[in-house]
PDB file of C-alpha atoms in Angstrom:
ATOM      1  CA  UNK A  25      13.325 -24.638  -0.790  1.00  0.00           C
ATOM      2  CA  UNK A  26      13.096 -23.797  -4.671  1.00  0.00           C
ATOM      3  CA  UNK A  27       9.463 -22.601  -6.119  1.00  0.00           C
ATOM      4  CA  UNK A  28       7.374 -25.087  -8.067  1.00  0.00           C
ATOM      5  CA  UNK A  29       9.118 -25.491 -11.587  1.00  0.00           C
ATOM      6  CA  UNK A  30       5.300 -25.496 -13.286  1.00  0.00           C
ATOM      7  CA  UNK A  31       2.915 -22.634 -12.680  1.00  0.00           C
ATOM      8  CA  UNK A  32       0.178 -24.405 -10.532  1.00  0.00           C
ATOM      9  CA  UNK A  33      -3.301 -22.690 -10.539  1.00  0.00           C
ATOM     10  CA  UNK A  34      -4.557 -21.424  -7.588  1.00  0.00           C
ATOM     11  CA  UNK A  35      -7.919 -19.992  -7.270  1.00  0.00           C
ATOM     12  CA  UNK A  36      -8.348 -19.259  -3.369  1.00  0.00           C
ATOM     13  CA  UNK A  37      -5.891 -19.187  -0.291  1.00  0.00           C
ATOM     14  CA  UNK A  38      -6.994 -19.702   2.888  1.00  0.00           C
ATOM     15  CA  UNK A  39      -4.239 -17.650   5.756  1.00  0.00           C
ATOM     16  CA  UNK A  40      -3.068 -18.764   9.570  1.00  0.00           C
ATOM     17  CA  UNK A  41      -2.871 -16.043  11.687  1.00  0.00           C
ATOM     18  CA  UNK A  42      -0.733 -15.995  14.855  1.00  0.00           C
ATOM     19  CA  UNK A  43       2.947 -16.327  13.599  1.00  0.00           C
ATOM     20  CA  UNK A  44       1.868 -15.226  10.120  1.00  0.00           C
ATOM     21  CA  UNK A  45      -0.509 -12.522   9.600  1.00  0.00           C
ATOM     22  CA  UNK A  46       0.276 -10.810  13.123  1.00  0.00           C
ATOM     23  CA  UNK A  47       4.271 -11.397  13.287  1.00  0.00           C
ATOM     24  CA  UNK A  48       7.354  -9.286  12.591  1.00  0.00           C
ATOM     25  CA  UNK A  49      10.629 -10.952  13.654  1.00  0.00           C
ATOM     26  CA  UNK A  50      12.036  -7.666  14.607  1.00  0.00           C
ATOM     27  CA  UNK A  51       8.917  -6.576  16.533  1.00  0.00           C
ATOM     28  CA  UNK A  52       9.043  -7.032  20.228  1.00  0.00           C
ATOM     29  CA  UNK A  53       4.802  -6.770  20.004  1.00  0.00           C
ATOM     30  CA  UNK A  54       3.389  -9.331  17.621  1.00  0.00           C
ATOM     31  CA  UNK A  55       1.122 -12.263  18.999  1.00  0.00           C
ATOM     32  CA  UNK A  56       4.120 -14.882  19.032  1.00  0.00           C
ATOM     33  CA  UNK A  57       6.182 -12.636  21.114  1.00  0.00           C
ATOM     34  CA  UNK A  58       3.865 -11.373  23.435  1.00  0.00           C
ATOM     35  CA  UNK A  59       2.190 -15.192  23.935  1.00  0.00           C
ATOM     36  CA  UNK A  60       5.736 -16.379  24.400  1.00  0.00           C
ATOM     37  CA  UNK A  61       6.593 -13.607  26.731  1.00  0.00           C
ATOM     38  CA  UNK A  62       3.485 -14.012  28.686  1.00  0.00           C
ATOM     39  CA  UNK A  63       3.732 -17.731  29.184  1.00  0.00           C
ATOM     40  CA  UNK A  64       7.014 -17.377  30.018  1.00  0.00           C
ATOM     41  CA  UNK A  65       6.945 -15.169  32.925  1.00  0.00           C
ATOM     42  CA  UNK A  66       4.269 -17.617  34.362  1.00  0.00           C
ATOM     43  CA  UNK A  67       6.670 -20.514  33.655  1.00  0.00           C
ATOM     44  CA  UNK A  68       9.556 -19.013  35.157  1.00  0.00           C
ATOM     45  CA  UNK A  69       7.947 -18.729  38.481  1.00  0.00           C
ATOM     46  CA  UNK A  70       8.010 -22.145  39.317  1.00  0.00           C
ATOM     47  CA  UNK A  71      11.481 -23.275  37.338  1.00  0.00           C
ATOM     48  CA  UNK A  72      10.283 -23.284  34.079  1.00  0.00           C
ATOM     49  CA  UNK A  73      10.852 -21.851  30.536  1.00  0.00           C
ATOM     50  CA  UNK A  74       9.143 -21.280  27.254  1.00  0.00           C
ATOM     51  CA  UNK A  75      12.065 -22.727  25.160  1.00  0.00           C
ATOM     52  CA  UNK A  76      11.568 -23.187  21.130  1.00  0.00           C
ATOM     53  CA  UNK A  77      11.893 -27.259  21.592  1.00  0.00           C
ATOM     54  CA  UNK A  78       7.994 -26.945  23.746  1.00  0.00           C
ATOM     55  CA  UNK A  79       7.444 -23.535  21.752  1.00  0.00           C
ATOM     56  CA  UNK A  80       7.017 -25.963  18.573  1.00  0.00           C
ATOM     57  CA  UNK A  81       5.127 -28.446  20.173  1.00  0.00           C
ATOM     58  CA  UNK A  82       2.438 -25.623  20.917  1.00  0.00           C
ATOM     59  CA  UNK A  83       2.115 -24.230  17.520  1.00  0.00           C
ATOM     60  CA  UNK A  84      -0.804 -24.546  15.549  1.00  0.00           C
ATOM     61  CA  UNK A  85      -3.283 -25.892  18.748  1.00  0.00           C
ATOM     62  CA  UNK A  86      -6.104 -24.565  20.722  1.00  0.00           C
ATOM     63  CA  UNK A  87      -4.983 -22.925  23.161  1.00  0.00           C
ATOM     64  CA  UNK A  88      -6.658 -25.767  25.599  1.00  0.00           C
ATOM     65  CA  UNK A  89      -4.207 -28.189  23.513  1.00  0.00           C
ATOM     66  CA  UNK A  90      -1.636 -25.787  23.675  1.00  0.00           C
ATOM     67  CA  UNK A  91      -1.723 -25.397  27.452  1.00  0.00           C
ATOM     68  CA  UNK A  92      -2.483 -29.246  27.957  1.00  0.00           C
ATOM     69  CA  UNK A  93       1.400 -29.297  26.087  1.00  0.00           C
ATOM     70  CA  UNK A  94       3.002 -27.210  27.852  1.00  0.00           C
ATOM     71  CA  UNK A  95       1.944 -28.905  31.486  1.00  0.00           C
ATOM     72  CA  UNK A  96       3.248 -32.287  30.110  1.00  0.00           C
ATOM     73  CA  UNK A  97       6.854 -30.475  29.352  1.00  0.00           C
ATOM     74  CA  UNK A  98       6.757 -29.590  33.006  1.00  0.00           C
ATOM     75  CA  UNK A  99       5.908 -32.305  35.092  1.00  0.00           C
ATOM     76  CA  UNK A 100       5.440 -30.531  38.716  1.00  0.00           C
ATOM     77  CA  UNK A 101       3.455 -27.176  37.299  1.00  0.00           C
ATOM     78  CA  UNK A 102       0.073 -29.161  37.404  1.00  0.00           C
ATOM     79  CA  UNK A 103       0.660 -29.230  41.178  1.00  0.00           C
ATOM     80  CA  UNK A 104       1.778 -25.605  41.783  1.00  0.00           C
ATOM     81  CA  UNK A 105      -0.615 -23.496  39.361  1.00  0.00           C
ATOM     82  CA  UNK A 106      -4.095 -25.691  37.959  1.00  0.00           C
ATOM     83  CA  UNK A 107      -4.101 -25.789  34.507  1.00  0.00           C
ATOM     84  CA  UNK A 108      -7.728 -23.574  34.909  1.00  0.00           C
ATOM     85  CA  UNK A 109      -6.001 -20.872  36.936  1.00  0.00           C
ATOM     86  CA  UNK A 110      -3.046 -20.919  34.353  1.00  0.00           C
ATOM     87  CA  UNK A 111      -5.973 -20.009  31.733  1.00  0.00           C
ATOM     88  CA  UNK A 112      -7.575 -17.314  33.589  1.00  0.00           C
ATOM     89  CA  UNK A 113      -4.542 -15.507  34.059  1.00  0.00           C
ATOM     90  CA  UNK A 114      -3.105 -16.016  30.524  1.00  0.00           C
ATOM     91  CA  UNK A 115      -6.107 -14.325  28.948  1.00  0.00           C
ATOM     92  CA  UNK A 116      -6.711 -11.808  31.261  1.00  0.00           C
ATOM     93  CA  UNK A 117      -2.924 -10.526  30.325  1.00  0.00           C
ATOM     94  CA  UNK A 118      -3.282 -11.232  26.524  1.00  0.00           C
ATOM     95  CA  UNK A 119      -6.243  -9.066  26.507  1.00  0.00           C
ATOM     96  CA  UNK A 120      -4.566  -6.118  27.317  1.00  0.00           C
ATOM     97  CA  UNK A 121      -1.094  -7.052  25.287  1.00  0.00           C
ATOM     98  CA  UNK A 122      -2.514  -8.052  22.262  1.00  0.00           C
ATOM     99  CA  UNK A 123      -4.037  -4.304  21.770  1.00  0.00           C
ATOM    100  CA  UNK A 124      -0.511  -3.237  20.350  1.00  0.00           C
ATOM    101  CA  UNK A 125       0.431  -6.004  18.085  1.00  0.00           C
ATOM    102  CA  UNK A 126       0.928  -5.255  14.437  1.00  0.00           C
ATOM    103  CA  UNK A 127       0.279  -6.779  11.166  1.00  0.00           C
ATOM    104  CA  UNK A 128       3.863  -9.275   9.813  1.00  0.00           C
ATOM    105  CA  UNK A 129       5.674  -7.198   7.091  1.00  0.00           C
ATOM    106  CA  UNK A 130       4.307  -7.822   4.008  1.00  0.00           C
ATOM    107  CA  UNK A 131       0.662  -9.346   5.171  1.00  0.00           C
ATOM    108  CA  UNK A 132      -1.659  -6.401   4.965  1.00  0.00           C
ATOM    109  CA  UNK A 133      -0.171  -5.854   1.119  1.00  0.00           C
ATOM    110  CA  UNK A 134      -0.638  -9.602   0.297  1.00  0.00           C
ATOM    111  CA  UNK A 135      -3.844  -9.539   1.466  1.00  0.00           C
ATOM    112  CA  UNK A 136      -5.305  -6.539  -0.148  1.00  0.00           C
ATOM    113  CA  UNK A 137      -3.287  -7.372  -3.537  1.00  0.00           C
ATOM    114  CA  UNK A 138      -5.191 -10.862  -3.322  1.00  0.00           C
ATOM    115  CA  UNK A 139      -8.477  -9.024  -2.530  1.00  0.00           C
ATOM    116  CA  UNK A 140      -8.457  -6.264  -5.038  1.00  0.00           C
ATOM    117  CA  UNK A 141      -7.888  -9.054  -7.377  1.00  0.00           C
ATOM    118  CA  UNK A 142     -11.083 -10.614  -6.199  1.00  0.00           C
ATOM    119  CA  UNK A 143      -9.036 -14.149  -5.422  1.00  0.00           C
ATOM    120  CA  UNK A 144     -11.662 -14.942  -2.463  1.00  0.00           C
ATOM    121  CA  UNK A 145      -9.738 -15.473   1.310  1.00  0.00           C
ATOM    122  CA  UNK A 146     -10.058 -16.819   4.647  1.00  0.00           C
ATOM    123  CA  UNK A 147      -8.997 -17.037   7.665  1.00  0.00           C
ATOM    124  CA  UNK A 148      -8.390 -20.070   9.547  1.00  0.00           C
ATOM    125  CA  UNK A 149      -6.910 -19.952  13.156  1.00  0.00           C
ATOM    126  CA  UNK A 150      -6.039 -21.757  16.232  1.00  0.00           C
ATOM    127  CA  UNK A 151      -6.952 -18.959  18.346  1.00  0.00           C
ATOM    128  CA  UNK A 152     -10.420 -19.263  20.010  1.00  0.00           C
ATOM    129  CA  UNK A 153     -12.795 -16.837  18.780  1.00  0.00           C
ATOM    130  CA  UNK A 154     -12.735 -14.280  22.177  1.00  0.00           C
ATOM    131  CA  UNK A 155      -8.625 -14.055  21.312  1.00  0.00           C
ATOM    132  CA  UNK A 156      -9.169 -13.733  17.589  1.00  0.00           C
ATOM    133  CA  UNK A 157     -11.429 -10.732  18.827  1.00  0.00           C
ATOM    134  CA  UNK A 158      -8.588  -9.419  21.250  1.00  0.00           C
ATOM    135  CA  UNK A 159      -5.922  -9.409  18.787  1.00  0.00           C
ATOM    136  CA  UNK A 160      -7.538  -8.440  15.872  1.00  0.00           C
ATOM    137  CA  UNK A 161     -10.172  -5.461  16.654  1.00  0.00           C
ATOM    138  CA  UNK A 162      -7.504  -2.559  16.266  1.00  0.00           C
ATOM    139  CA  UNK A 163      -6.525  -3.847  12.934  1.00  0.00           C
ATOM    140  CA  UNK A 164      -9.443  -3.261  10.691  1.00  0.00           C
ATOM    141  CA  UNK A 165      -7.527  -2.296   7.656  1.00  0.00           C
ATOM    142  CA  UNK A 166      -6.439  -6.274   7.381  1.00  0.00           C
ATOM    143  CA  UNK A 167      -9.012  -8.106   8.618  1.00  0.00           C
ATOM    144  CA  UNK A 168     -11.830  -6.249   7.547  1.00  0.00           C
ATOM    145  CA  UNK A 169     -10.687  -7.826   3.841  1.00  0.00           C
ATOM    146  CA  UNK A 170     -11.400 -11.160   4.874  1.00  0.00           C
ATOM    147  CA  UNK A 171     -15.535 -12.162   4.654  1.00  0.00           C
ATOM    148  CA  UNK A 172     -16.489 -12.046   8.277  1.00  0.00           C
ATOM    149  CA  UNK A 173     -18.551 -15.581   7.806  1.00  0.00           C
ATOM    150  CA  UNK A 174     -15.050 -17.195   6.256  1.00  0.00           C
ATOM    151  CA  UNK A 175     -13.029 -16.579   9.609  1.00  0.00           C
ATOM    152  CA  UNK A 176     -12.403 -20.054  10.999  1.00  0.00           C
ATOM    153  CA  UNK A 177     -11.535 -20.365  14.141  1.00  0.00           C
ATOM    154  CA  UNK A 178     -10.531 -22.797  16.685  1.00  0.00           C
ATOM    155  CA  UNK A 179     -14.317 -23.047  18.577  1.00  0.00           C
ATOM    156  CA  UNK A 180     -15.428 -22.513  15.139  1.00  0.00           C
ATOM    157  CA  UNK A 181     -19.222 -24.868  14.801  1.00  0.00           C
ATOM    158  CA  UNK A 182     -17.162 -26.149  11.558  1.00  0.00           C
ATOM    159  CA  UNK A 183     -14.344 -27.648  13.649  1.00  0.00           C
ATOM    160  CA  UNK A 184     -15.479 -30.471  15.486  1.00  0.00           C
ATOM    161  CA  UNK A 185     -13.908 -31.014  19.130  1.00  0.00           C
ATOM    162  CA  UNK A 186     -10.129 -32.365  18.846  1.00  0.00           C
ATOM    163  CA  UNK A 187      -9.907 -31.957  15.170  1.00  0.00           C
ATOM    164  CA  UNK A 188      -7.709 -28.901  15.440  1.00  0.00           C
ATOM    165  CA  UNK A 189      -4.689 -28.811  13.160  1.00  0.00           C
ATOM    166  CA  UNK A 190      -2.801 -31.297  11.992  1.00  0.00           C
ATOM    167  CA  UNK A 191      -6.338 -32.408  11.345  1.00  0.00           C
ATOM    168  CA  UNK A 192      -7.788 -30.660   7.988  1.00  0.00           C
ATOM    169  CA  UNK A 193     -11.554 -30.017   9.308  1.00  0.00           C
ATOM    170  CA  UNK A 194     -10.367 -26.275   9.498  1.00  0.00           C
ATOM    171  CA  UNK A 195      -9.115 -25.571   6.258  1.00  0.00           C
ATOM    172  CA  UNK A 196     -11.748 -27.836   4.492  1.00  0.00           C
ATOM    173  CA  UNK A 197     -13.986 -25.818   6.575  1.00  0.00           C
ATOM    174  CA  UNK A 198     -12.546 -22.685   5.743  1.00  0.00           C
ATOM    175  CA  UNK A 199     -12.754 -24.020   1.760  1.00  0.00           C
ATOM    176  CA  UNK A 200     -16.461 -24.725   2.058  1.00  0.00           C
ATOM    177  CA  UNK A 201     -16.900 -21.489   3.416  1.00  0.00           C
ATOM    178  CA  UNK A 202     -15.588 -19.732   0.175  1.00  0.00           C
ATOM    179  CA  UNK A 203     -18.263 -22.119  -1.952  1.00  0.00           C
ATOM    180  CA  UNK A 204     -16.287 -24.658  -2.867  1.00  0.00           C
ATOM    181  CA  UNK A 205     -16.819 -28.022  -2.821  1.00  0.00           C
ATOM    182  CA  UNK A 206     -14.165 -29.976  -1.626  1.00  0.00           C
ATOM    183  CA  UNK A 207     -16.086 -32.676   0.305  1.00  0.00           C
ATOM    184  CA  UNK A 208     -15.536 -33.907   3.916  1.00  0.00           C
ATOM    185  CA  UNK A 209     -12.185 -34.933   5.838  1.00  0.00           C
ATOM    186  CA  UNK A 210     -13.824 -38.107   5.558  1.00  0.00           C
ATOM    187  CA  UNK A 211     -14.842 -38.637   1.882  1.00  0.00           C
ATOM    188  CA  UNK A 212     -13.754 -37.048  -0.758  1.00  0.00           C
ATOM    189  CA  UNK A 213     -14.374 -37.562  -4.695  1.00  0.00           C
ATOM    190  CA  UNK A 214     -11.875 -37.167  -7.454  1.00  0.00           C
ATOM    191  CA  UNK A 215     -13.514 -33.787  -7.991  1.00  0.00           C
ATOM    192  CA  UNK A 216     -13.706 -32.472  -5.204  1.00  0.00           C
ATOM    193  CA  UNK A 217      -9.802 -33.208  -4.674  1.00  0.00           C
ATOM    194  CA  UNK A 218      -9.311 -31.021  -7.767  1.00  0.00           C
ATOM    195  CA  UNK A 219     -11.304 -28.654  -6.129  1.00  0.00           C
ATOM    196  CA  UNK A 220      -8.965 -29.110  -3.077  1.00  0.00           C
ATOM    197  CA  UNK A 221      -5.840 -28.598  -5.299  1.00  0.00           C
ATOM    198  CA  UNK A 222      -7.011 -25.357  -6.217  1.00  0.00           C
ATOM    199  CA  UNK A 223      -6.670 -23.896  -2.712  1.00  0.00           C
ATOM    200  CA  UNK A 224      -3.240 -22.379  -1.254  1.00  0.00           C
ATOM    201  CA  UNK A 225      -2.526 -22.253   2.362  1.00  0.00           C
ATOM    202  CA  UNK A 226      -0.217 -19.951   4.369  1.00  0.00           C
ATOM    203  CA  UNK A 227       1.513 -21.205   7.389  1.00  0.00           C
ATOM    204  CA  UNK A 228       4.006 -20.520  10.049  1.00  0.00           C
ATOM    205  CA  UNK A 229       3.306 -23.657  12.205  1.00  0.00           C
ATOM    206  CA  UNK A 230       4.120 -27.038  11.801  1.00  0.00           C
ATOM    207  CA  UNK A 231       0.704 -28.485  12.756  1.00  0.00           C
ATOM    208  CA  UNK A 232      -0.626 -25.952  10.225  1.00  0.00           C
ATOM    209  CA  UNK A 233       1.264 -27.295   7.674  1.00  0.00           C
ATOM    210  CA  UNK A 234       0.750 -30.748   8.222  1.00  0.00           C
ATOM    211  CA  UNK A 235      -3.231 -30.177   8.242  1.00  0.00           C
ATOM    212  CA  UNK A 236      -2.763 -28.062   4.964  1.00  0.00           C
ATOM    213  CA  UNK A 237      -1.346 -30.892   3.421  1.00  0.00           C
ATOM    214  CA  UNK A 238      -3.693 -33.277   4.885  1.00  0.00           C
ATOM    215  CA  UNK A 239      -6.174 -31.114   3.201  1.00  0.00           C
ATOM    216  CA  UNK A 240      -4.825 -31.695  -0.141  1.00  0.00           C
ATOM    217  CA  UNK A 241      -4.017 -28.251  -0.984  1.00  0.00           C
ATOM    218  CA  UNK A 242      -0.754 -26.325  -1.820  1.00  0.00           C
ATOM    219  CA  UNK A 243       1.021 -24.772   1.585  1.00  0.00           C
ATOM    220  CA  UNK A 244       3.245 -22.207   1.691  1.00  0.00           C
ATOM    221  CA  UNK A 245       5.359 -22.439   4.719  1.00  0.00           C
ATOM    222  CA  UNK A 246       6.962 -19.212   6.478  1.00  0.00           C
ATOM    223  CA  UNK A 247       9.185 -20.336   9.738  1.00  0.00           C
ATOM    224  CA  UNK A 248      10.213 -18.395  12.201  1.00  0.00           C
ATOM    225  CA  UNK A 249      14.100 -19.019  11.827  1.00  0.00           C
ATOM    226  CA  UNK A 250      14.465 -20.312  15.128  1.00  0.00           C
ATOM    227  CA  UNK A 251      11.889 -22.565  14.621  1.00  0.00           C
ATOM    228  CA  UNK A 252      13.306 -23.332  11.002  1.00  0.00           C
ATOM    229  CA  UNK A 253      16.734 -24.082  12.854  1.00  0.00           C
ATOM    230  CA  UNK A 254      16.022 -26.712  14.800  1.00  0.00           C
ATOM    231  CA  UNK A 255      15.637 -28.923  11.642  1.00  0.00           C
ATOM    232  CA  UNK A 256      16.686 -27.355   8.201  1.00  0.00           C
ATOM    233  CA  UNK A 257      15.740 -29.757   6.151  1.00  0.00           C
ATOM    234  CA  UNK A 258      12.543 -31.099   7.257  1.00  0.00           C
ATOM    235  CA  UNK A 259       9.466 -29.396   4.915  1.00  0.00           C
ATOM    236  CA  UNK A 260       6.537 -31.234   6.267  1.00  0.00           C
ATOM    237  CA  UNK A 261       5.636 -31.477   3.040  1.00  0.00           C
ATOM    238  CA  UNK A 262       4.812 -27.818   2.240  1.00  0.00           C
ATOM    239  CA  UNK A 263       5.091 -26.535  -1.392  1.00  0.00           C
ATOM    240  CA  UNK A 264       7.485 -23.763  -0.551  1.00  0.00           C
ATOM    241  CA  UNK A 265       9.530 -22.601   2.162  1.00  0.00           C
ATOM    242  CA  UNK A 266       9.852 -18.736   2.258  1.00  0.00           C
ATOM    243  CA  UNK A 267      11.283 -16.552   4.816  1.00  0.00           C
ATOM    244  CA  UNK A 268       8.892 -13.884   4.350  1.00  0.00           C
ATOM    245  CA  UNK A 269       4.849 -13.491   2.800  1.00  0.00           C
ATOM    246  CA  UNK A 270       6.529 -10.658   0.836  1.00  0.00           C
ATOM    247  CA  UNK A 271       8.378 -13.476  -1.058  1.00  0.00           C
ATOM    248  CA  UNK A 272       5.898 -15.194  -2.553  1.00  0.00           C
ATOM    249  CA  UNK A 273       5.726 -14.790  -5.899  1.00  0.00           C
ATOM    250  CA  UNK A 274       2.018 -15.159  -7.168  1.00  0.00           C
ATOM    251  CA  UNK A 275       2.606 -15.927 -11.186  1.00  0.00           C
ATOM    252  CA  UNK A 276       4.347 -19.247  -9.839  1.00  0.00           C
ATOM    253  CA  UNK A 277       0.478 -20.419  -8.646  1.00  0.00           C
ATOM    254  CA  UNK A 278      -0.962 -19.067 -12.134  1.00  0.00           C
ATOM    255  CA  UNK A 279      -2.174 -15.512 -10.227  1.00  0.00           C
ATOM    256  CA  UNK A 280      -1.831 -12.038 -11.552  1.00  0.00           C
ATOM    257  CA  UNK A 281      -1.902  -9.184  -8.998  1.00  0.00           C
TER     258      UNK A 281
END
């Protein structure tokens, strides 16, 4: 998908983080690979697999969404392994896999470019705040940038229960965080949806898309290319479609870094 044709002026981005921030397609220990990995040796021992068609289904959500997904893709796990045992045992392994995941190629440079710049960031995340905390404590250099009171995340006060992406309570939460005033998912002025317009969003997941939209602001959408496969054409409305954060090109949004 083609870049805007007008510069468009942005004046604060707001970042996912699982499949964006901590991804590298090539890197057999980012969060999407090791959470796919992991669920998928749990799935396999009773008949199941993590396969991109329930994979997409799952991105985006709390992981109590996420899981609640995954069980209605496989009709007889509920019986074989509770949902709360499935939980306890997914964590417990993510804690000690996340600890070598790295940042996505070209993420820690976006990120400080847009910080040295003094373009204010957030962070807003469908991770809980206990996995945001196990995937994220080696990698100071990145997320140290980001104001530790604008880090959304999915058990987040801000986000009230069930209003998890595609809803936009996170990134108007994340928004209001940074001082700007861009009302409530449920009213909203004609200024404040300026205010709205002024915010960019990065995304891998289709969810997180979808609630960036909802949100009224611009959303750039990076895919993994399987996911991006499974239906070319289809934008969810996103601004862009890149391949890449190290695409972007910020003088399209009215930024110089």
């Amino acid at each position: 998908m083609a870049a805007p044709k007008r510069p468009a002026s942005v004046e604060y981005a707001i970042f996912d983080m699982d499949g964006l921030l901590l991804y590298v397609n090539a890197n057999p220990c980012d969060t999407e690979t090791v959470m796919t990995r992991v669920i998928d040796g749990i799935l396999s021992r009773y008949g199941y697999r993590m396969t991109w068609d329930i994979k997409q289904g799952t991105m985006g959500r709390s992981q109590r969404l996420a899981t609640e997904y995954i069980y209605s893709q496989c009709p007889t796990l509920a019986d074989q392994f509770p949902i709360d045992d499935y939980l306890v045992e997914l964590n417990e392994t993510y804690t000690r896999e996340f600890k070598a995941v790295q940042p996505m190629r070209g993420a820690l440079e976006l990120v400080e470019r847009l910080h040295r710049a003094g373009v204010p960031i957030a962070l807003a995340t469908g991770s809980g705040n206990r996995m945001y905390a196990a995937k994220t404590s080696h990698l100071s250099q990145l997320f140290g940038l980001f104001p530790p009171d604008c880090i959304i995340t999915a058990d987040s006060p801000e986000v009230p229960v069930g209003r998890t992406k595609p809803w936009p309570d996170v990134f108007l939460a994340a928004a209001r965080k940074l001082g700007r005033d861009v009302g409530t998912p449920d009213a909203c002025t004609e200024a404040q949806h300026a205010e709205r317009a002024k915010g960019i969003v990065f995304e891998d997941a289709p969810l997180g898309v979808q609630a960036g939209v909802a949100a009224g602001m611009k959303v750039v959408w990076i895919p993994h290319p399987e996911l991006r496969a499974i239906n070319p054409a289809e934008t969810h409305g996103a601004t862009e479609v890149l391949s890449s954060l190290d695409e972007w090109r910020p003088e399209v949004y009215g930024l110089q870094l």
